[in-house]
C-alpha positions as YAML, in Angstrom:
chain: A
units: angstrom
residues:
- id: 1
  name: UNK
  ca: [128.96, 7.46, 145.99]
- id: 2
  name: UNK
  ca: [131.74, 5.11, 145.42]
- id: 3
  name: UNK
  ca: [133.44, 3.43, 147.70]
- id: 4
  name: UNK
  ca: [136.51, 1.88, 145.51]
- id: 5
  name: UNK
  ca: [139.15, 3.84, 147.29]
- id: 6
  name: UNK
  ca: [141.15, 1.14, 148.44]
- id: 7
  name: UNK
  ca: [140.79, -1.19, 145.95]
- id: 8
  name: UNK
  ca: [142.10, 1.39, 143.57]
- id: 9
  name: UNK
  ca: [144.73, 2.20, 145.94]
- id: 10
  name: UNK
  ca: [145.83, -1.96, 146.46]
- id: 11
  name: UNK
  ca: [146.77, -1.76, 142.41]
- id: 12
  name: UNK
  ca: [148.72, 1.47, 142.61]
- id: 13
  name: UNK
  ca: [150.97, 0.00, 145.49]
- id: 14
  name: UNK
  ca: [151.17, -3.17, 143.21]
- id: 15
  name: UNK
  ca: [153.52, -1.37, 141.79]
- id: 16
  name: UNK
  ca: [154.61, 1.73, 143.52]
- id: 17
  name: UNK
  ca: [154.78, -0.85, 147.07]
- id: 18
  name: UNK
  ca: [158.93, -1.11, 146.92]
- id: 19
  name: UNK
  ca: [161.47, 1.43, 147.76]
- id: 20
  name: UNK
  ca: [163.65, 2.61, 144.82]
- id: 21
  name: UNK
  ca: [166.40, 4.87, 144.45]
- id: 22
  name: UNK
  ca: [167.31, 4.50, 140.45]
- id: 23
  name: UNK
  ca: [169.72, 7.09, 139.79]
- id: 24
  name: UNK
  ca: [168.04, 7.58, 136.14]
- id: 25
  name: UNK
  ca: [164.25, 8.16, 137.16]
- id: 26
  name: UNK
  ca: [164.35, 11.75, 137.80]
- id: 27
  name: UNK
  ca: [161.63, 11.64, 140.06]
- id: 28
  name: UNK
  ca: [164.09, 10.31, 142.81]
- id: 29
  name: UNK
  ca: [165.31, 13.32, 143.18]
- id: 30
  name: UNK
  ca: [164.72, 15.83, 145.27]
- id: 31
  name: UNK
  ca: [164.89, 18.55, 142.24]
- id: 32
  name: UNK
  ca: [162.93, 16.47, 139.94]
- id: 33
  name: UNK
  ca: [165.69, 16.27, 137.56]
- id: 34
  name: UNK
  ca: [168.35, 13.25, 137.15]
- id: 35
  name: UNK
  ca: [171.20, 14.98, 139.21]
- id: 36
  name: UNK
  ca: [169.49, 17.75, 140.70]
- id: 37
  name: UNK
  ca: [169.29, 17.56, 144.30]
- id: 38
  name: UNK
  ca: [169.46, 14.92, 147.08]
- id: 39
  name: UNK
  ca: [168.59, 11.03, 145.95]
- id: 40
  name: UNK
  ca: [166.05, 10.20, 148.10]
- id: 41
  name: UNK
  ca: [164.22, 7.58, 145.72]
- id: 42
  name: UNK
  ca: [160.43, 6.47, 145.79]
- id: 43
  name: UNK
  ca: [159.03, 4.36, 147.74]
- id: 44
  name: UNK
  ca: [154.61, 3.75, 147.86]
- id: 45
  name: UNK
  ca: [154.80, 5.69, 144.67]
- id: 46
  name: UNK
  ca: [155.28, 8.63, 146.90]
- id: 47
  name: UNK
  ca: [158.73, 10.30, 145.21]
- id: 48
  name: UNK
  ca: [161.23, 12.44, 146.42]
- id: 49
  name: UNK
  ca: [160.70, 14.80, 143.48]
- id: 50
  name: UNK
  ca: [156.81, 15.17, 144.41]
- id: 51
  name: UNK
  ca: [157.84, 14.86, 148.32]
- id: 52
  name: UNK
  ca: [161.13, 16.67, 148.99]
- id: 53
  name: UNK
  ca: [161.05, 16.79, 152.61]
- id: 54
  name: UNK
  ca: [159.53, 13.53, 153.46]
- id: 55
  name: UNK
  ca: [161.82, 10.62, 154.86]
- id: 56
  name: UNK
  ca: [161.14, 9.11, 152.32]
- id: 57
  name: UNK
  ca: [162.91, 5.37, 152.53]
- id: 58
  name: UNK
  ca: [161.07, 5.34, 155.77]
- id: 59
  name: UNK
  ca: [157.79, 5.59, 154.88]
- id: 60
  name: UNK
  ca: [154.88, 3.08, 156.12]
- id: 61
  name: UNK
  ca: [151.64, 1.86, 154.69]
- id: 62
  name: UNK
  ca: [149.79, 4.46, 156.80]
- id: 63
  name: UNK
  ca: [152.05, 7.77, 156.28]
- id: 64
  name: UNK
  ca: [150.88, 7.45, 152.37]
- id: 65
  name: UNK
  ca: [147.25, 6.35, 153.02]
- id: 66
  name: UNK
  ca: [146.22, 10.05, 153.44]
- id: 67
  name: UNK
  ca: [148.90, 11.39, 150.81]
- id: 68
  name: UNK
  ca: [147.18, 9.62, 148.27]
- id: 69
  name: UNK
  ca: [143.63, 10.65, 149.28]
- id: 70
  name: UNK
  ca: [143.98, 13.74, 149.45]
- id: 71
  name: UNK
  ca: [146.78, 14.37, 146.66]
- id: 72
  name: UNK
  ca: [145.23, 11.90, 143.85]
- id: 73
  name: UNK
  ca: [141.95, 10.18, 144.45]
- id: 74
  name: UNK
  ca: [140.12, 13.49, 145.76]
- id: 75
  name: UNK
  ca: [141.15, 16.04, 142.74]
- id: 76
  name: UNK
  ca: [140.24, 13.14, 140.02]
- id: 77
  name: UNK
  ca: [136.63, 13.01, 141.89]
- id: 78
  name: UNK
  ca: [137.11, 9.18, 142.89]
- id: 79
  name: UNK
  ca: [134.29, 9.03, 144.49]
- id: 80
  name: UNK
  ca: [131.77, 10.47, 141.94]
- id: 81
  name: UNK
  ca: [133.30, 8.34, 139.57]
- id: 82
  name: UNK
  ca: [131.75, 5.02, 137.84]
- id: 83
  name: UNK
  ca: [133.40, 1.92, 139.25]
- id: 84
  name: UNK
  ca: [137.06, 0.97, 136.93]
- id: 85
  name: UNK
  ca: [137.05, 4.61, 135.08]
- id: 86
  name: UNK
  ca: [138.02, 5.41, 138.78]
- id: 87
  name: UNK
  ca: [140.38, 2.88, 138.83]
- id: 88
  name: UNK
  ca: [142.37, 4.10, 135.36]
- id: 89
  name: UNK
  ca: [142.11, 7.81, 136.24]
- id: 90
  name: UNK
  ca: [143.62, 7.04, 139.46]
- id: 91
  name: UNK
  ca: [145.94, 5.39, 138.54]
- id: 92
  name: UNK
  ca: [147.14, 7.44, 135.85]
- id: 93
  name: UNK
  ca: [147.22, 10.62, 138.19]
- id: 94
  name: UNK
  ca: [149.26, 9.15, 140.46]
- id: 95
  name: UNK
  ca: [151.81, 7.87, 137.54]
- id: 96
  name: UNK
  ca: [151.44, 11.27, 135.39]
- id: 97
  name: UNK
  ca: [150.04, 13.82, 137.11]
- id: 98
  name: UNK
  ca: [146.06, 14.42, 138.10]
- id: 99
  name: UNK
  ca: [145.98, 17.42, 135.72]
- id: 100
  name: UNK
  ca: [146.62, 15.46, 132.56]
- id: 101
  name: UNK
  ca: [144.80, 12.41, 134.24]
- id: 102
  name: UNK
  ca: [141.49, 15.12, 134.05]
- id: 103
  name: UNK
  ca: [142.33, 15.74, 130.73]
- id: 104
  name: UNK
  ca: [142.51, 12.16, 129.04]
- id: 105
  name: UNK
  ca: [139.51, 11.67, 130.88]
- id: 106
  name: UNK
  ca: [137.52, 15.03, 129.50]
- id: 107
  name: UNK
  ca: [139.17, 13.99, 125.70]
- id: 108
  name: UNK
  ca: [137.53, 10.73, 126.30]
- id: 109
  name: UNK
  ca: [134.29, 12.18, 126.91]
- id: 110
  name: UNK
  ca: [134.10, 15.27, 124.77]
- id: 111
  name: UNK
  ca: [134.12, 17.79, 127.58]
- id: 112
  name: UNK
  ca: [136.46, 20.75, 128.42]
- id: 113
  name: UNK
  ca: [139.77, 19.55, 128.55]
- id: 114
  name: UNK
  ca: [141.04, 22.39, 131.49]
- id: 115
  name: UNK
  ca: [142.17, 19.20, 133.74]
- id: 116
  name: UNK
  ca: [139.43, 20.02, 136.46]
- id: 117
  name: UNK
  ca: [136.87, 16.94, 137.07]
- id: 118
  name: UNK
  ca: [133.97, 19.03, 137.31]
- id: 119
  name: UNK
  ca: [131.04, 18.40, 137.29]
- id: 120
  name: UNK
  ca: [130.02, 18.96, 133.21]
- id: 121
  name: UNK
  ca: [132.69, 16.35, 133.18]
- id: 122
  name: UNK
  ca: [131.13, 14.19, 135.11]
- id: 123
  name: UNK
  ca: [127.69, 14.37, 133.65]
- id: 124
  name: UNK
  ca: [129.27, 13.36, 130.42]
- id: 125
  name: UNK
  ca: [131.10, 10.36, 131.87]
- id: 126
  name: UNK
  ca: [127.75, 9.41, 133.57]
- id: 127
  name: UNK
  ca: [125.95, 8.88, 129.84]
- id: 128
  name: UNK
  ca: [128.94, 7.52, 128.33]
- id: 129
  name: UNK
  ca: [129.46, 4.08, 127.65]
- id: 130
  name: UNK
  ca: [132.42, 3.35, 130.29]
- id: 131
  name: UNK
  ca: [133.77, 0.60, 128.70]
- id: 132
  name: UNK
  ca: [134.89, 2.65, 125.85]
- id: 133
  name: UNK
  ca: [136.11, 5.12, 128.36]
- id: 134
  name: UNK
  ca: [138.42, 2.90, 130.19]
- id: 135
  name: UNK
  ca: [139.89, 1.56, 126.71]
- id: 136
  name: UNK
  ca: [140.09, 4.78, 124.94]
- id: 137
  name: UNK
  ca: [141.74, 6.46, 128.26]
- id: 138
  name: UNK
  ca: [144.44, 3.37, 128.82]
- id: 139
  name: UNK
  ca: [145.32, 4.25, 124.98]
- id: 140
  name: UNK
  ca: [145.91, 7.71, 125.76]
- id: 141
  name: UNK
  ca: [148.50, 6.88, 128.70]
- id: 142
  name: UNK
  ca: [150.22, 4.13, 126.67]
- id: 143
  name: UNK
  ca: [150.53, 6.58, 123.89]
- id: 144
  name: UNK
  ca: [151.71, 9.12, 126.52]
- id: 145
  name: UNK
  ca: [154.29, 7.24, 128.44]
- id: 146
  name: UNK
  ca: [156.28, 5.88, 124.95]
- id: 147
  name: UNK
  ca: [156.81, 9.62, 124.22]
- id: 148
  name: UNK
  ca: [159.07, 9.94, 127.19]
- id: 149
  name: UNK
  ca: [162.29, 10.23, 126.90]
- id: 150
  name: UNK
  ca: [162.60, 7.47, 129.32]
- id: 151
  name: UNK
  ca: [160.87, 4.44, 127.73]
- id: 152
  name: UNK
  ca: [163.48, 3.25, 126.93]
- id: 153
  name: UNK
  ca: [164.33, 2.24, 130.73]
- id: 154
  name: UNK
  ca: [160.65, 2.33, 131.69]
- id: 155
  name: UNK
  ca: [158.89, 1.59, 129.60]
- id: 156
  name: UNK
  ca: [158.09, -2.41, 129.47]
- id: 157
  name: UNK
  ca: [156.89, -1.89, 133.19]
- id: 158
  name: UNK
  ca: [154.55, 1.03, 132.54]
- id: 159
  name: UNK
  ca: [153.58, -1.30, 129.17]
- id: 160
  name: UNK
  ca: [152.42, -3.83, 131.70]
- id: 161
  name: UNK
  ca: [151.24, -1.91, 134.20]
- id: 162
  name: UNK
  ca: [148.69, -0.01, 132.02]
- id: 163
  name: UNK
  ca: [147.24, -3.24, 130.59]
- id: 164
  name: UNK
  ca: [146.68, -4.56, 133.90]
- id: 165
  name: UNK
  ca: [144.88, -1.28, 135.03]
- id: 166
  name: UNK
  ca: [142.48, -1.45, 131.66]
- id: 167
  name: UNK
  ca: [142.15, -5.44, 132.68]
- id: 168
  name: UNK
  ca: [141.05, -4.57, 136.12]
- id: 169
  name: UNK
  ca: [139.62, -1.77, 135.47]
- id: 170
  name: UNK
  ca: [137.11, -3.60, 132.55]
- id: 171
  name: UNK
  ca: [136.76, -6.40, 135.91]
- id: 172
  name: UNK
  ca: [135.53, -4.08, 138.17]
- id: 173
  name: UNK
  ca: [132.86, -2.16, 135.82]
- id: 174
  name: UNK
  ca: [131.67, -5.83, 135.46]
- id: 175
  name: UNK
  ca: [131.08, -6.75, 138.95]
- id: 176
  name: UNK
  ca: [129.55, -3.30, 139.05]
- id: 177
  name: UNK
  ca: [126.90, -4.12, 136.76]
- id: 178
  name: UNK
  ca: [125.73, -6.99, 138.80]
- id: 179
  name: UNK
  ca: [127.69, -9.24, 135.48]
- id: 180
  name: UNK
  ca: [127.41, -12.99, 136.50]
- id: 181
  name: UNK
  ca: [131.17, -14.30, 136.88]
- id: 182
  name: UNK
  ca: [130.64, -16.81, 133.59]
- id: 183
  name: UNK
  ca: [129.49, -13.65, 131.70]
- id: 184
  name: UNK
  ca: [132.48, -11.03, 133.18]
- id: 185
  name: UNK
  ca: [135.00, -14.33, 132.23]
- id: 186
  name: UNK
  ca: [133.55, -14.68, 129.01]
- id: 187
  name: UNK
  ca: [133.74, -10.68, 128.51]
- id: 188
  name: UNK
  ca: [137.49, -10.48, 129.52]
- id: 189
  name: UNK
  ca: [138.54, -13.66, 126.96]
- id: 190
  name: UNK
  ca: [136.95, -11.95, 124.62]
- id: 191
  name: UNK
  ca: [138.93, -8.45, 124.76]
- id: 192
  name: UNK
  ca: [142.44, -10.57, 124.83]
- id: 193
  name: UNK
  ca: [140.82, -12.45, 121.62]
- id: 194
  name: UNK
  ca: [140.17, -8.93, 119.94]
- id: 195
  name: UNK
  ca: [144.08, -7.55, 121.46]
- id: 196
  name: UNK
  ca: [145.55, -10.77, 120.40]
- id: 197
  name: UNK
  ca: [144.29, -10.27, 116.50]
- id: 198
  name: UNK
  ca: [145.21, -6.71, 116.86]
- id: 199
  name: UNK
  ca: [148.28, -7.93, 117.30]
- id: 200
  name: UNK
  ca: [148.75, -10.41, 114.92]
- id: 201
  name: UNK
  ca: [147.62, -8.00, 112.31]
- id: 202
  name: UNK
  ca: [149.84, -5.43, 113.50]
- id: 203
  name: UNK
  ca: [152.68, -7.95, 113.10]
- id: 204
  name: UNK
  ca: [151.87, -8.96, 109.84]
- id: 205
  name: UNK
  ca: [151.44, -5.50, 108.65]
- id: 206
  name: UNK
  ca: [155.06, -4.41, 109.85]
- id: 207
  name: UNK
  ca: [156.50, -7.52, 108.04]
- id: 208
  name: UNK
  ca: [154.59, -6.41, 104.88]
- id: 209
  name: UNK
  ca: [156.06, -2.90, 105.07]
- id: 210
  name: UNK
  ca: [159.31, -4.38, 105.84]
- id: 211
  name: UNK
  ca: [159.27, -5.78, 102.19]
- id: 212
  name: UNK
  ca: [157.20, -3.44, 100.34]
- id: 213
  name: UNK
  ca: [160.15, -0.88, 99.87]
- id: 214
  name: UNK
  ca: [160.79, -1.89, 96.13]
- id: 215
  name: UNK
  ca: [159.24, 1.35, 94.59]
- id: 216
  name: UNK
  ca: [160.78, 2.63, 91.05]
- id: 217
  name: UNK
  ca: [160.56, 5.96, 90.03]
- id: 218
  name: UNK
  ca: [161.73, 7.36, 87.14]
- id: 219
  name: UNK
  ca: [163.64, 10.77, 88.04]
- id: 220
  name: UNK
  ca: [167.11, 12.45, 88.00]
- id: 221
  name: UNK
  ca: [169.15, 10.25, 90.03]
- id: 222
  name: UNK
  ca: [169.42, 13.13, 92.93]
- id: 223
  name: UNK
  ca: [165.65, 13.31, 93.18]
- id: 224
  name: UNK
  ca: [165.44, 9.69, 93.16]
- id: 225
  name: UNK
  ca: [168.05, 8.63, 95.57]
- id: 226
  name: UNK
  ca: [166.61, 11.82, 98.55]
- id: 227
  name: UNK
  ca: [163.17, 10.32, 97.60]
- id: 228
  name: UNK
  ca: [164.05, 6.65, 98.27]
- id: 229
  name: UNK
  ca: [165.71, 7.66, 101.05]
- id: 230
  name: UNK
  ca: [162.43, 9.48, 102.59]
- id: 231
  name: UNK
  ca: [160.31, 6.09, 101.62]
- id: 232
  name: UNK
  ca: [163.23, 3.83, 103.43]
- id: 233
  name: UNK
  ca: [163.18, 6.37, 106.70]
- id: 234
  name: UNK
  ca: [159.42, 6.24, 106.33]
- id: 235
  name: UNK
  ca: [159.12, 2.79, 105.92]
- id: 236
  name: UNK
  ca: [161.29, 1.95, 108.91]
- id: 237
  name: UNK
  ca: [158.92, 4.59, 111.04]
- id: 238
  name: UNK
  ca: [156.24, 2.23, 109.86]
- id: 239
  name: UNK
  ca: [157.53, -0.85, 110.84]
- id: 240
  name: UNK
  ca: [158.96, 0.19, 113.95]
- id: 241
  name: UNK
  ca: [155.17, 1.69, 114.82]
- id: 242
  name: UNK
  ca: [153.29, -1.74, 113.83]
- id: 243
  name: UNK
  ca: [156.06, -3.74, 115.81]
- id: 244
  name: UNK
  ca: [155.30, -1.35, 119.09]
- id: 245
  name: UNK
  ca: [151.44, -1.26, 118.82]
- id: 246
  name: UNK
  ca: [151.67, -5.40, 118.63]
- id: 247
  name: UNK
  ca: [153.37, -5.77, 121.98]
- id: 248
  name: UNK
  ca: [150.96, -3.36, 122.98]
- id: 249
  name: UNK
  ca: [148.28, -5.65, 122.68]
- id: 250
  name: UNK
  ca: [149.90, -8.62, 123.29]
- id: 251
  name: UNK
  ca: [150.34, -7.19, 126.76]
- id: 252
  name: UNK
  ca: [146.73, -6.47, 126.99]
- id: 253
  name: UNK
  ca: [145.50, -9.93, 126.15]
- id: 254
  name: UNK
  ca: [147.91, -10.86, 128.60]
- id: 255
  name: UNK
  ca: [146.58, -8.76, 130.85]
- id: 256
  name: UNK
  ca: [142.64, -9.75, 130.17]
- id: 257
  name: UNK
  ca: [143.52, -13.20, 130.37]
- id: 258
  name: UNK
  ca: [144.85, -12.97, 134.03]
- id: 259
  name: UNK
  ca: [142.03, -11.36, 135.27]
- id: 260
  name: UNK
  ca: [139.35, -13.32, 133.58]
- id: 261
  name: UNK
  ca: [141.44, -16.38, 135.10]
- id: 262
  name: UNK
  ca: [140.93, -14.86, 138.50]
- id: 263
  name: UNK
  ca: [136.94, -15.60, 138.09]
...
C-alpha cells in the first residue's frame, strides 16, 4: 500500500495554501458561476463552488485534511497507486475534477475510460511503464486546462504548476525505485535537456511558419484571395500552436531542473 498521502497533499497546498476571493474564477462562488451566488473564495484549494456552506475564509490546516481524503485521494485509489502517478492524479482531481482525473489516467493506460479507478485500471497501471504515465497524463491536463475559457487569467500558474507536479512526480517514482540520488539527478537533467530541445525546435518551427506564407497559386482572383486567406488564418493557428507548446516545455525543464537541484 502506499503511504504518499501527505506528501501528495504538501504539493497541492503549494498552491491551493492561500485564501482567494478573485471575482473572475468562478469557482469562488457559491453557484459555481462568475456572479452566481455569494463570493466566498477558495482557500486550501477547498472552493466555495465545491463547498457552499463551509466558512470558507476560515478554514484551518486540519478542517481540509479529511476533505481531501476522503473527497480526492480515496476515489483516485491513492493508495493502490504507484508512487508519483499518485502524485499527478491527485493532483489533477483536486484541480479538475476526480472523474476526468480517472479518465486521463485509464486513456493513459488503455483501459475503460468510465472515470472509476477500478481495479482493471489498476492492473494496467501496475504493468505499465509509469514514467510514460506520469508524462503522457501531465500532457493531457496541460492540453486540458489551455482549452478553458479562462487561460487566459489562469493559465501561466496552472502552466507552472503542472510541470512541477510531472517534475515531482518523475522525483518521487525515482526514490521509489531505490534510484541512487546521482542517478535520479542525472535522470531529471536529462528530461529538462529533452523539454528544452523540444522547445527550441518548437520555436524554430513557429518562426519558419511565420515566413513560409509566400504560396502562389494560379486561380480566379476570388478563389485565390478566400484561399490565401485560409493558408494566412492557418498559418497563424500554426504559429500561435508552436509558440504555446515551447513555453510548455520551457516550463518543464524549468521545472526538472529545480527538482534535480534539490538532490
Amino acid at each position: 500500500m502506499n503511504t504518499n498521502y501527505q506528501a501528495c497533499l504538501n504539493f497541492v497546498l503549494r498552491y491551493e495554501g492561500g485564501f482567494t476571493d478573485n471575482r473572475k474564477d468562478p469557482g469562488n462562488w457559491t453557484g459555481g458561476k462568475v456572479g452566481v451566488g455569494v463570493l466566498k473564495g477558495t482557500k486550501y484549494g477547498v472552493s466555495a463552488g465545491a463547498y457552499p456552506h463551509l466558512d470558507i475564509k476560515n478554514l484551518t490546516l486540519e478542517d481540509v485534511k479529511p476533505i481531501y481524503a476522503k473527497n480526492y485521494w480515496k476515489p483516485v485509489r491513492g493508495d493502490d497507486l504507484p508512487a508519483g502517478v499518485d502524485l499527478v492524479v491527485f493532483d489533477a482531481g483536486v484541480m479538475s475534477g476526480t472523474s476526468r482525473a480517472a479518465k486521463w489516467l485509464q486513456s493513459c493506460v488503455g483501459s475503460t475510460q468510465d472515470g472509476v479507478v477500478g481495479v482493471k485500471t489498476l492492473t494496467k497501471v501496475a504493468t505499465a511503464n509509469k514514467a510514460a504515465i506520469i508524462k503522457k497524463f501531465c500532457a493531457k491536463r496541460t492540453g486540458f486546462v489551455q482549452s478553458l475559457k479562462t487561460f487566459a487569467t489562469f493559465g501561466r500558474g496552472w502552466m507552472s504548476r503542472i510541470a512541477a507536479n510531472e517534475a515531482l512526480a518523475m522525483k518521487m517514482l525515482l526514490s521509489s525505485n531505490m534510484t541512487s540520488k546521482t542517478s535520479a539527478k542525472d535522470t531529471l537533467n536529462n528530461n529538462a535537456a529533452a523539454a528544452n530541445k523540444s522547445a527550441k525546435a518548437q520555436k524554430t518551427g513557429a518562426v519558419v511558419s511565420a515566413a513560409g506564407d509566400g504560396t502562389t497559386i494560379a486561380l480566379s482572383d476570388q478563389v485565390a484571395h478566400w484561399l490565401t486567406l485560409g493558408v494566412v488564418v492557418a498559418g497563424v493557428g500554426l504559429v500561435l500552436y508552436l509558440l504555446w507548446r515551447s513555453k510548455v516545455n520551457k516550463t518543464r525543464a524549468a521545472a526538472y531542473v529545480s527538482e534535480a537541484n534539490t538532490l
